[in-house]
JSON list of C-alpha atoms in Angstrom, two decimals:
[
{"chain": "T", "resi": 1, "resn": "MET", "atom": "CA", "xyz": [0.20, 0.11, 0.20]},
{"chain": "T", "resi": 2, "resn": "GLU", "atom": "CA", "xyz": [1.49, 3.67, -0.73]},
{"chain": "T", "resi": 3, "resn": "PRO", "atom": "CA", "xyz": [2.34, 5.44, 2.50]},
{"chain": "T", "resi": 4, "resn": "ILE", "atom": "CA", "xyz": [0.87, 7.59, 1.76]},
{"chain": "T", "resi": 5, "resn": "LEU", "atom": "CA", "xyz": [-2.98, 6.03, 2.02]},
{"chain": "T", "resi": 6, "resn": "ILE", "atom": "CA", "xyz": [-1.20, 4.70, 5.02]},
{"chain": "T", "resi": 7, "resn": "ALA", "atom": "CA", "xyz": [0.08, 7.86, 7.07]},
{"chain": "T", "resi": 8, "resn": "LEU", "atom": "CA", "xyz": [-3.84, 8.63, 5.97]},
{"chain": "T", "resi": 9, "resn": "LEU", "atom": "CA", "xyz": [-5.12, 6.30, 7.95]},
{"chain": "T", "resi": 10, "resn": "PHE", "atom": "CA", "xyz": [-3.55, 6.49, 11.42]},
{"chain": "T", "resi": 11, "resn": "ALA", "atom": "CA", "xyz": [-4.65, 10.28, 10.94]},
{"chain": "T", "resi": 12, "resn": "ASN", "atom": "CA", "xyz": [-7.85, 9.66, 10.44]},
{"chain": "T", "resi": 13, "resn": "ALA", "atom": "CA", "xyz": [-8.02, 6.68, 13.41]},
{"chain": "T", "resi": 14, "resn": "VAL", "atom": "CA", "xyz": [-5.75, 9.87, 15.55]},
{"chain": "T", "resi": 15, "resn": "PHE", "atom": "CA", "xyz": [-8.17, 12.76, 14.48]},
{"chain": "T", "resi": 16, "resn": "ASN", "atom": "CA", "xyz": [-10.79, 10.50, 15.48]},
{"chain": "T", "resi": 17, "resn": "ILE", "atom": "CA", "xyz": [-9.62, 8.66, 19.07]},
{"chain": "T", "resi": 18, "resn": "VAL", "atom": "CA", "xyz": [-8.87, 13.04, 20.00]},
{"chain": "T", "resi": 19, "resn": "VAL", "atom": "CA", "xyz": [-11.37, 14.54, 18.96]},
{"chain": "T", "resi": 20, "resn": "TRP", "atom": "CA", "xyz": [-14.48, 11.93, 19.26]},
{"chain": "T", "resi": 21, "resn": "PRO", "atom": "CA", "xyz": [-13.85, 11.55, 23.54]},
{"chain": "T", "resi": 22, "resn": "ARG", "atom": "CA", "xyz": [-13.89, 14.70, 23.84]},
{"chain": "T", "resi": 23, "resn": "PHE", "atom": "CA", "xyz": [-17.38, 15.63, 22.04]},
{"chain": "T", "resi": 24, "resn": "TYR", "atom": "CA", "xyz": [-18.65, 13.18, 24.72]},
{"chain": "T", "resi": 25, "resn": "VAL", "atom": "CA", "xyz": [-17.88, 15.30, 27.35]},
{"chain": "T", "resi": 26, "resn": "ARG", "atom": "CA", "xyz": [-19.35, 18.09, 26.34]},
{"chain": "T", "resi": 27, "resn": "VAL", "atom": "CA", "xyz": [-22.66, 16.83, 24.48]},
{"chain": "T", "resi": 28, "resn": "ALA", "atom": "CA", "xyz": [-23.31, 15.09, 28.12]},
{"chain": "T", "resi": 29, "resn": "LYS", "atom": "CA", "xyz": [-22.54, 17.32, 30.43]},
{"chain": "T", "resi": 30, "resn": "ASP", "atom": "CA", "xyz": [-25.22, 19.59, 27.47]},
{"chain": "T", "resi": 31, "resn": "PRO", "atom": "CA", "xyz": [-28.74, 20.44, 29.18]},
{"chain": "T", "resi": 32, "resn": "ARG", "atom": "CA", "xyz": [-30.70, 18.34, 26.70]},
{"chain": "T", "resi": 33, "resn": "ALA", "atom": "CA", "xyz": [-28.72, 15.44, 27.55]},
{"chain": "T", "resi": 34, "resn": "LYS", "atom": "CA", "xyz": [-30.88, 14.23, 30.77]},
{"chain": "T", "resi": 35, "resn": "ASN", "atom": "CA", "xyz": [-34.77, 15.27, 31.04]},
{"chain": "T", "resi": 36, "resn": "ALA", "atom": "CA", "xyz": [-35.86, 16.09, 34.93]},
{"chain": "T", "resi": 37, "resn": "ALA", "atom": "CA", "xyz": [-35.53, 12.04, 36.44]},
{"chain": "T", "resi": 38, "resn": "GLY", "atom": "CA", "xyz": [-31.92, 11.94, 34.95]},
{"chain": "T", "resi": 39, "resn": "LYS", "atom": "CA", "xyz": [-32.79, 10.07, 32.20]},
{"chain": "T", "resi": 40, "resn": "ALA", "atom": "CA", "xyz": [-30.87, 9.40, 29.41]},
{"chain": "T", "resi": 41, "resn": "THR", "atom": "CA", "xyz": [-32.23, 11.29, 26.28]},
{"chain": "T", "resi": 42, "resn": "PRO", "atom": "CA", "xyz": [-32.60, 10.44, 22.65]},
{"chain": "T", "resi": 43, "resn": "PHE", "atom": "CA", "xyz": [-30.09, 13.65, 21.82]},
{"chain": "T", "resi": 44, "resn": "LEU", "atom": "CA", "xyz": [-27.27, 12.16, 23.92]},
{"chain": "T", "resi": 45, "resn": "ILE", "atom": "CA", "xyz": [-28.79, 8.51, 23.04]},
{"chain": "T", "resi": 46, "resn": "VAL", "atom": "CA", "xyz": [-28.08, 9.40, 19.54]},
{"chain": "T", "resi": 47, "resn": "HIS", "atom": "CA", "xyz": [-24.56, 11.69, 19.71]},
{"chain": "T", "resi": 48, "resn": "THR", "atom": "CA", "xyz": [-23.46, 8.20, 21.58]},
{"chain": "T", "resi": 49, "resn": "VAL", "atom": "CA", "xyz": [-23.80, 5.94, 19.19]},
{"chain": "T", "resi": 50, "resn": "LEU", "atom": "CA", "xyz": [-22.56, 8.49, 16.58]},
{"chain": "T", "resi": 51, "resn": "ILE", "atom": "CA", "xyz": [-19.40, 8.73, 19.00]},
{"chain": "T", "resi": 52, "resn": "ALA", "atom": "CA", "xyz": [-19.18, 4.59, 19.24]},
{"chain": "T", "resi": 53, "resn": "LEU", "atom": "CA", "xyz": [-19.29, 4.52, 15.23]},
{"chain": "T", "resi": 54, "resn": "ALA", "atom": "CA", "xyz": [-16.48, 7.50, 14.78]},
{"chain": "T", "resi": 55, "resn": "LEU", "atom": "CA", "xyz": [-14.98, 5.32, 17.39]},
{"chain": "T", "resi": 56, "resn": "ALA", "atom": "CA", "xyz": [-14.95, 1.84, 15.99]},
{"chain": "T", "resi": 57, "resn": "LEU", "atom": "CA", "xyz": [-13.89, 3.11, 11.52]},
{"chain": "T", "resi": 58, "resn": "ALA", "atom": "CA", "xyz": [-11.32, 4.98, 13.63]},
{"chain": "T", "resi": 59, "resn": "LEU", "atom": "CA", "xyz": [-10.47, 0.66, 14.92]},
{"chain": "T", "resi": 60, "resn": "ALA", "atom": "CA", "xyz": [-11.01, 0.18, 11.56]},
{"chain": "T", "resi": 61, "resn": "SER", "atom": "CA", "xyz": [-8.49, 2.60, 10.17]},
{"chain": "T", "resi": 62, "resn": "LEU", "atom": "CA", "xyz": [-5.48, 2.04, 12.49]},
{"chain": "T", "resi": 63, "resn": "ILE", "atom": "CA", "xyz": [-5.72, -1.75, 11.99]},
{"chain": "T", "resi": 64, "resn": "ALA", "atom": "CA", "xyz": [-5.06, -1.18, 8.74]},
{"chain": "T", "resi": 65, "resn": "ALA", "atom": "CA", "xyz": [-2.99, 0.75, 8.19]},
{"chain": "T", "resi": 66, "resn": "ILE", "atom": "CA", "xyz": [-0.73, -1.66, 10.81]},
{"chain": "T", "resi": 67, "resn": "ALA", "atom": "CA", "xyz": [-1.81, -4.75, 7.81]},
{"chain": "T", "resi": 68, "resn": "ALA", "atom": "CA", "xyz": [-0.69, -2.70, 5.29]},
{"chain": "T", "resi": 69, "resn": "LEU", "atom": "CA", "xyz": [2.70, -1.73, 7.56]},
{"chain": "T", "resi": 70, "resn": "VAL", "atom": "CA", "xyz": [3.40, -4.94, 8.22]},
{"chain": "T", "resi": 71, "resn": "GLY", "atom": "CA", "xyz": [2.50, -6.50, 4.76]}
]
């Protein structure tokens, strides 16, 4: 695999691992995240699912980059 593609996969993984967990902290603190009873709202649930998918893609990118480096 081309070195530029490997670098892109690594960059994608790093970006997702750095950005999304920090975003989750902000979303969880948002007043729309929980209702008056303290239960998670659809706002929090949807964002949690999206962040989990982004982190899964980061893991897939990282695995693909390592596989490409190893050969």
